[in-house]
mmCIF file of C-alpha atoms in Angstrom:
data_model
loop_
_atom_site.group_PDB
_atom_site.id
_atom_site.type_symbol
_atom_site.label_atom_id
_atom_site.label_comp_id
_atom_site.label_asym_id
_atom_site.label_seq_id
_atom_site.Cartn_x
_atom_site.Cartn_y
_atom_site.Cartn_z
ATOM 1 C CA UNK A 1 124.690 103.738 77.677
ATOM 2 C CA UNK A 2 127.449 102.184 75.115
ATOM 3 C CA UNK A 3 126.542 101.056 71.136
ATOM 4 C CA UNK A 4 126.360 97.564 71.475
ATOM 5 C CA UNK A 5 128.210 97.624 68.001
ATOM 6 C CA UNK A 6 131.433 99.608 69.386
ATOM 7 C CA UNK A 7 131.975 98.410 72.930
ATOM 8 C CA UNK A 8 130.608 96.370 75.332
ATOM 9 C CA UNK A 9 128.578 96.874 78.718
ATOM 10 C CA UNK A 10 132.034 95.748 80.877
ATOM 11 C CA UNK A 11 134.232 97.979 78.309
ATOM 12 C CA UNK A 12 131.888 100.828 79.264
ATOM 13 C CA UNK A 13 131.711 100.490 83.037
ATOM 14 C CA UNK A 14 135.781 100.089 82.967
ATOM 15 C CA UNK A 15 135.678 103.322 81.285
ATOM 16 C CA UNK A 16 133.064 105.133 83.635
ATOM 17 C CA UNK A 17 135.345 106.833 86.814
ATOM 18 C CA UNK A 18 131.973 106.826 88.888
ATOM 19 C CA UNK A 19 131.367 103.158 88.342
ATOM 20 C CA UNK A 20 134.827 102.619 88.647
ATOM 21 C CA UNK A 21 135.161 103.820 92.172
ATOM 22 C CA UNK A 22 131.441 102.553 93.154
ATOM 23 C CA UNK A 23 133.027 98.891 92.651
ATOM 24 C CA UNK A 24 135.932 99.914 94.362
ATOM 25 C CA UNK A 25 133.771 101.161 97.352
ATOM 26 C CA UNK A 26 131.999 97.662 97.207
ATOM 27 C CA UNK A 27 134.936 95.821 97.295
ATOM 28 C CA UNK A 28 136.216 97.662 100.555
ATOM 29 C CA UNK A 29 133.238 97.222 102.118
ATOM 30 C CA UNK A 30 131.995 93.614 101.590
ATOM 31 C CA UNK A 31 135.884 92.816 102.849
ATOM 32 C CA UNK A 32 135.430 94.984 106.279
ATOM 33 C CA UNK A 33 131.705 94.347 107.142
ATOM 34 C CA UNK A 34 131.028 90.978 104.199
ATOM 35 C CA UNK A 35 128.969 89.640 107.153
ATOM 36 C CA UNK A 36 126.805 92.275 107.896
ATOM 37 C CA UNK A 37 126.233 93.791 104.341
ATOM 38 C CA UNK A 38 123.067 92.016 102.722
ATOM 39 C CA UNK A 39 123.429 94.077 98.883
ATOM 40 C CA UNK A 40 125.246 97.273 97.431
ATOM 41 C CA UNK A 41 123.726 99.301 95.195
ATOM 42 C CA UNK A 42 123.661 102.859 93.123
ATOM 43 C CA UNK A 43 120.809 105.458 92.237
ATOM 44 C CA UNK A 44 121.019 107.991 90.586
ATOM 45 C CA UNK A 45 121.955 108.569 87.237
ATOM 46 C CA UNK A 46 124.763 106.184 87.372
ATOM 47 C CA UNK A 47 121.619 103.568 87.569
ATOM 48 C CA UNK A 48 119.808 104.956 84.790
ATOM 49 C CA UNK A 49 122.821 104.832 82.789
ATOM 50 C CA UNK A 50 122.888 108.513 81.572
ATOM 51 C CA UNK A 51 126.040 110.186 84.218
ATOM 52 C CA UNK A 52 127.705 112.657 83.046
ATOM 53 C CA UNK A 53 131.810 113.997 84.738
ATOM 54 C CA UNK A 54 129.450 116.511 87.082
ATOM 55 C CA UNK A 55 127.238 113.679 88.378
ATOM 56 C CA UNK A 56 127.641 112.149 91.992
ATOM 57 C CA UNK A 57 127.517 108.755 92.923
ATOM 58 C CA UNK A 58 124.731 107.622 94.988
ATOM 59 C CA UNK A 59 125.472 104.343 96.932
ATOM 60 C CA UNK A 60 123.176 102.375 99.182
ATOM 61 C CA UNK A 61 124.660 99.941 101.269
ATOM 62 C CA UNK A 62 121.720 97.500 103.035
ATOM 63 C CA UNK A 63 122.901 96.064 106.220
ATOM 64 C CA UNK A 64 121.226 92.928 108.428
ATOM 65 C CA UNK A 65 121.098 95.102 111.798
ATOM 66 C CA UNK A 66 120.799 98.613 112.661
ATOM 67 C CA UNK A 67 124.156 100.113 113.174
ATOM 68 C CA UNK A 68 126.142 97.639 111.331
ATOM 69 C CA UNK A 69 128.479 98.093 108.315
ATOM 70 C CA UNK A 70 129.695 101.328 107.480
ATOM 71 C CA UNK A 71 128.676 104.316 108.276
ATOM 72 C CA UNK A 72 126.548 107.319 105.681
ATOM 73 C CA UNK A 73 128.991 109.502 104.510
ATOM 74 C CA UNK A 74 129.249 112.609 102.306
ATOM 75 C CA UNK A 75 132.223 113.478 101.025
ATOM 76 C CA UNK A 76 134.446 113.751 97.871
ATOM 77 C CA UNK A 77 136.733 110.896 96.576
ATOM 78 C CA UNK A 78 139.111 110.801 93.624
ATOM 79 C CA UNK A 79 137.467 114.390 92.549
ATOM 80 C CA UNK A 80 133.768 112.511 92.703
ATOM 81 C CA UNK A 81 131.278 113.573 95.601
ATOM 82 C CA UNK A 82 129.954 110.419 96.955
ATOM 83 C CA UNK A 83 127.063 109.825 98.264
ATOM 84 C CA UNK A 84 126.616 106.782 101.105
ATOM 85 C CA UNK A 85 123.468 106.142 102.648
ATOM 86 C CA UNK A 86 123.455 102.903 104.846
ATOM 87 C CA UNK A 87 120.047 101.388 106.111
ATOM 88 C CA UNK A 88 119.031 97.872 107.254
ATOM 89 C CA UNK A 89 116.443 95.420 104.927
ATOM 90 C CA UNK A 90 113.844 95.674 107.001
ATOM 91 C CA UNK A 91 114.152 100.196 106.868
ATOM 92 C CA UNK A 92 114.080 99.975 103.434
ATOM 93 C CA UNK A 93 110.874 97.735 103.055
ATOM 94 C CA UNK A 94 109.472 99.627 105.480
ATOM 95 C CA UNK A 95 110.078 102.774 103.696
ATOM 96 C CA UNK A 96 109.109 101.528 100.306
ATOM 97 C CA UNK A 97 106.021 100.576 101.489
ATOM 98 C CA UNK A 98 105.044 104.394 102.613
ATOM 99 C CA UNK A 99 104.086 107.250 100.771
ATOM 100 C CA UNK A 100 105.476 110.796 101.935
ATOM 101 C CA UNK A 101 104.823 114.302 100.512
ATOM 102 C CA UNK A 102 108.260 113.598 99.133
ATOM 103 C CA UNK A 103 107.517 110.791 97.209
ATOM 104 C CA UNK A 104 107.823 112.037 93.764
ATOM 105 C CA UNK A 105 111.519 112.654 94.880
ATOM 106 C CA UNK A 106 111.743 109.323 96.913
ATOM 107 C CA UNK A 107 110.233 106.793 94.059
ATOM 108 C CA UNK A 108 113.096 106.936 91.751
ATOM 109 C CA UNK A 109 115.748 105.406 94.280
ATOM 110 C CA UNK A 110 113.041 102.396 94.665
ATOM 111 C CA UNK A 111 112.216 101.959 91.365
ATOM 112 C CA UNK A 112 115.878 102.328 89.650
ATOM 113 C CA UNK A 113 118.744 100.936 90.995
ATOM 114 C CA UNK A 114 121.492 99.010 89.566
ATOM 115 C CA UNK A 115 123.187 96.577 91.951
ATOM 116 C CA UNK A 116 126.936 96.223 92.748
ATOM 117 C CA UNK A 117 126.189 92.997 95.341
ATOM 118 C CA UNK A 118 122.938 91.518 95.716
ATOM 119 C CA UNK A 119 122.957 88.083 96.190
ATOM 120 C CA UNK A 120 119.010 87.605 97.229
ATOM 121 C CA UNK A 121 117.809 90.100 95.055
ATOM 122 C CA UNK A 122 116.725 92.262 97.666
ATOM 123 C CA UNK A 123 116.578 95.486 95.700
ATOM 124 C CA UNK A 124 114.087 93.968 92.978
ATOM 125 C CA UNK A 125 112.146 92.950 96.106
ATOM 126 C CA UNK A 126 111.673 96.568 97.492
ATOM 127 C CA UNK A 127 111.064 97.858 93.936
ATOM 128 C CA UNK A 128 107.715 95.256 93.787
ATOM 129 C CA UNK A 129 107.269 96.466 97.316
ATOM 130 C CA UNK A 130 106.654 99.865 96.506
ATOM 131 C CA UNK A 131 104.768 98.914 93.034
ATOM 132 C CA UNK A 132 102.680 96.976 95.718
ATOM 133 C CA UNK A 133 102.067 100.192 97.435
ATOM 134 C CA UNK A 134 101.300 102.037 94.502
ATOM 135 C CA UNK A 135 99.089 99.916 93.236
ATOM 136 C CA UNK A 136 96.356 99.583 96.318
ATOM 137 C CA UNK A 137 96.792 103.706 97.386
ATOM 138 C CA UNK A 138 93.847 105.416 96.984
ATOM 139 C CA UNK A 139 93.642 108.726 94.815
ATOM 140 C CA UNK A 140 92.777 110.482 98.068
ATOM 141 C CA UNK A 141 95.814 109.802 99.853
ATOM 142 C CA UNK A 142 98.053 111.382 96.348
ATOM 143 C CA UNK A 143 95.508 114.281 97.105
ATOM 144 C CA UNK A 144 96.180 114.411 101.024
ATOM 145 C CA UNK A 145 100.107 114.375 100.338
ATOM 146 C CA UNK A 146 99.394 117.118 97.328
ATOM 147 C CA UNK A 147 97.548 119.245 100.102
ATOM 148 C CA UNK A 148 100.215 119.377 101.943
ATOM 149 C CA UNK A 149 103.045 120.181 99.287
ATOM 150 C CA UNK A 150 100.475 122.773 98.242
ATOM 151 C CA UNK A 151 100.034 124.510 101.474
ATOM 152 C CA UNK A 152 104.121 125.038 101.786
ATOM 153 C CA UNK A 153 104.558 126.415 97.900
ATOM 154 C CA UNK A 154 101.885 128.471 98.830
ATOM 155 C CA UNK A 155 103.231 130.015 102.091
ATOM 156 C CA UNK A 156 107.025 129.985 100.488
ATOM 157 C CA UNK A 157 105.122 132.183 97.439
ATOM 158 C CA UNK A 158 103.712 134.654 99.913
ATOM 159 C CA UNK A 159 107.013 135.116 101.849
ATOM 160 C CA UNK A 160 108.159 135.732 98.391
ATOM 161 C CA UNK A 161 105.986 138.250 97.354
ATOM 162 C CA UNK A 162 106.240 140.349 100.862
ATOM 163 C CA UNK A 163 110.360 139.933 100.480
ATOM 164 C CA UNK A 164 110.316 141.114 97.048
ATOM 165 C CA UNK A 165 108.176 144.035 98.200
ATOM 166 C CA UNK A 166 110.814 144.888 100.984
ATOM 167 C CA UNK A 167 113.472 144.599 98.421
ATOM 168 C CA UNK A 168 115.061 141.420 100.152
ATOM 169 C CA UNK A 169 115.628 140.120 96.782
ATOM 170 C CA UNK A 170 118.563 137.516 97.183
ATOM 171 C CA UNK A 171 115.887 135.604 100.239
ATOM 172 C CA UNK A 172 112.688 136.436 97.975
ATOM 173 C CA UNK A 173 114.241 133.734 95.195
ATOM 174 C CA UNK A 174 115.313 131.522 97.688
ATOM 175 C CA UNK A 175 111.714 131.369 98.674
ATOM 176 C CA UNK A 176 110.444 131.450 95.534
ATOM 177 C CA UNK A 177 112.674 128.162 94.553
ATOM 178 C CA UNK A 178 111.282 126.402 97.580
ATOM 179 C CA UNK A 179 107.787 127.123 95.905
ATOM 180 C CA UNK A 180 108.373 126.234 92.924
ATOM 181 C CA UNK A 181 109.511 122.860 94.321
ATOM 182 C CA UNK A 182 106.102 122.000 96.557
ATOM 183 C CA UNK A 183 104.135 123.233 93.319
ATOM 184 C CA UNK A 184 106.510 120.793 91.037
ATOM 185 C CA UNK A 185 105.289 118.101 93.397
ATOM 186 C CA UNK A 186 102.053 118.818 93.881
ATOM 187 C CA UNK A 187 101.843 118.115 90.245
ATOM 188 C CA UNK A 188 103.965 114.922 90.744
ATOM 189 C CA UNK A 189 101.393 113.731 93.645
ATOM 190 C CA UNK A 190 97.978 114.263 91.074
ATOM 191 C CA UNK A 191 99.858 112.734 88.548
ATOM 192 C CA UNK A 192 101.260 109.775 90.355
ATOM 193 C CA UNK A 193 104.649 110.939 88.524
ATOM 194 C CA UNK A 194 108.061 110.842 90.087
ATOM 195 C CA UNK A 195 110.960 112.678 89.238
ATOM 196 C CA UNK A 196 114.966 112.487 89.250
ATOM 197 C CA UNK A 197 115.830 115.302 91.477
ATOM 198 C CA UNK A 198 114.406 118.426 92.346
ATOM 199 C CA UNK A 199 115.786 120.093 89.203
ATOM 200 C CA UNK A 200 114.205 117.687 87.311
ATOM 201 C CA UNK A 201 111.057 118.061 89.176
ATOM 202 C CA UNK A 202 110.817 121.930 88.299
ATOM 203 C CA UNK A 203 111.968 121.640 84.703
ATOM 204 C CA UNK A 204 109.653 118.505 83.864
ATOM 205 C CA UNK A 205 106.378 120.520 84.796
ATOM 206 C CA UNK A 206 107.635 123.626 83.426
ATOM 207 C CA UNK A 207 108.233 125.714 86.852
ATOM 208 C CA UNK A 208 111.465 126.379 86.196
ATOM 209 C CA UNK A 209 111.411 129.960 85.204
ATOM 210 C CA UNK A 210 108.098 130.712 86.416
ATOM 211 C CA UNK A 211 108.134 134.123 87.902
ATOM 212 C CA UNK A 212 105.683 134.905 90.880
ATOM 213 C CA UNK A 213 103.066 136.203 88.581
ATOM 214 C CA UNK A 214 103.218 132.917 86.831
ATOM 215 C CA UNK A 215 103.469 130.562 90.044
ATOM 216 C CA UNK A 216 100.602 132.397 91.535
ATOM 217 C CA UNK A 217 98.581 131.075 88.806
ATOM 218 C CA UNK A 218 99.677 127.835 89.317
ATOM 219 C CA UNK A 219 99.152 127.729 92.784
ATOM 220 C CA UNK A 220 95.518 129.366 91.981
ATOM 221 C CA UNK A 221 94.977 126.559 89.484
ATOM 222 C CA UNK A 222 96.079 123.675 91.497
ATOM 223 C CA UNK A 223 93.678 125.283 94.852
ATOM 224 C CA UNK A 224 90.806 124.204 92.496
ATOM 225 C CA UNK A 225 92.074 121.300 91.130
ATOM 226 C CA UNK A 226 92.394 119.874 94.645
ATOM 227 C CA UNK A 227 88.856 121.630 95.454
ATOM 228 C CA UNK A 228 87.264 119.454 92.981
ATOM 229 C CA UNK A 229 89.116 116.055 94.196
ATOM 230 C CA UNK A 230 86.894 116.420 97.491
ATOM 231 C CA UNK A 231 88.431 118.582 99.904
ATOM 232 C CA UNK A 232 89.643 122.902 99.646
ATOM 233 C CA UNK A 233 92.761 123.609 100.348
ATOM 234 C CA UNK A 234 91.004 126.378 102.750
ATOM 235 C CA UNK A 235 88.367 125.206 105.360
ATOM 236 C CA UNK A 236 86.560 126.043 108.889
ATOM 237 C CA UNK A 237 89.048 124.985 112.161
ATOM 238 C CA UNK A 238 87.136 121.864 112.332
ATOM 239 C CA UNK A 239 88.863 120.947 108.956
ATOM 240 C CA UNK A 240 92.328 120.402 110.331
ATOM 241 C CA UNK A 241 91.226 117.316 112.694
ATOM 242 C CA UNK A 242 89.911 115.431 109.560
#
């Protein structure tokens, strides 16, 4: 963000090539689809304020009905990878309103976003929407969706190990990354905290260069953790129906 004492907020966003061509995008859209767009706005760390010439620009388009106004893209523009997602108000309620085993890498996009067009302030609306969901879930649904993360890190982990052992190294650490991940939100889910991205996810609860030694105690430590919040992660058959 810019010293308040050397340049101001519009100065700065002039200056910013990723904001630069995120009003740019607005400003073709709202003229091709203006009456089927309901508000524009950006994630990412162009919302928090802290993007850097290697960040991408993550722009959410909200749209009235279901296949209106443009269509999610992926592609690079101007040198910048862009990043369009397109969903209608009623999706994105909907979706703020649920928790998923992903949610410590979903919360961020409902809880910061900085708005190019929002006229009704629908984007503040789906942020107290999801603080309205946080706020009445349980601790054992965070364990249920840490159960699940748990039991994929922990499989990934295993894979590792036997791939390792068979000298498939280049597949072991893709494994091994994927298990690190579900372990980094596992974490997230017992400690209601969300993260950036998935690198931030890893690096914030210090999985980043944990080796399979090290994740295997992790894993270990996180099997009683969620032993003690009421259910093992390992059980009879009848189990699985509860």
């Amino acid at each position: 963000m810019p010293d308040n004492d050397a340049v101001s907020q519009d100065e700065y966003d002039l200056a910013n090539p990723r904001w630069h061509l995120a009003t740019r995008l607005r400003d073709v859209i709202l003229r091709r689809w203006s009456a089927e767009v309901r508000a524009i706005g950006v994630h990412g760390s162009l919302a928090h304020g802290d993007d850097s010439d290697s960040s991408d620009l993550n722009l959410h388009v909200v749209t009235y009905r279901p296949t209106a106004g443009p269509r999610a893209a992926l592609r690079r523009v101007d040198g910048i990878l862009v990043d369009l997602s397109v969903g209608t108000a009623e999706e994105g309620l909907r979706r703020a309103r649920e928790l998923t085993p992903r949610w410590p890498l979903e919360a961020d996009r409902y809880l910061t976003t900085r708005d190019l067009f929002d006229p009704h302030a629908w984007f503040a609306g789906q942020r107290d929407a999801h603080l309205g969901k946080l706020a009445e879930t349980r601790p054992g649904e965070f364990s249920g969706l840490a159960r699940r993360n748990w039991c994929v890190a922990s499989a990934a982990h295993a894979r590792a190990v036997r791939l390792a052992e068979w000298y498939e190294t280049d597949a072991a650490l893709v494994l091994l990354a994927e298990a690190r991940l579900h372990a980094a939100m596992v974490t997230g889910l017992l400690s209601r905290t969300y993260f950036r991205n998935r690198a931030d996810a890893v690096k914030r609860t210090g999985l980043a260069g944990a080796d399979m030694t090290e994740l295997a105690a992790v894993l270990k430590a996180q099997a009683e953790d969620l032993t003690a919040r009421g259910r093992p992660v390992d059980g009879p058959l009848s189990a699985l129906f509860e």
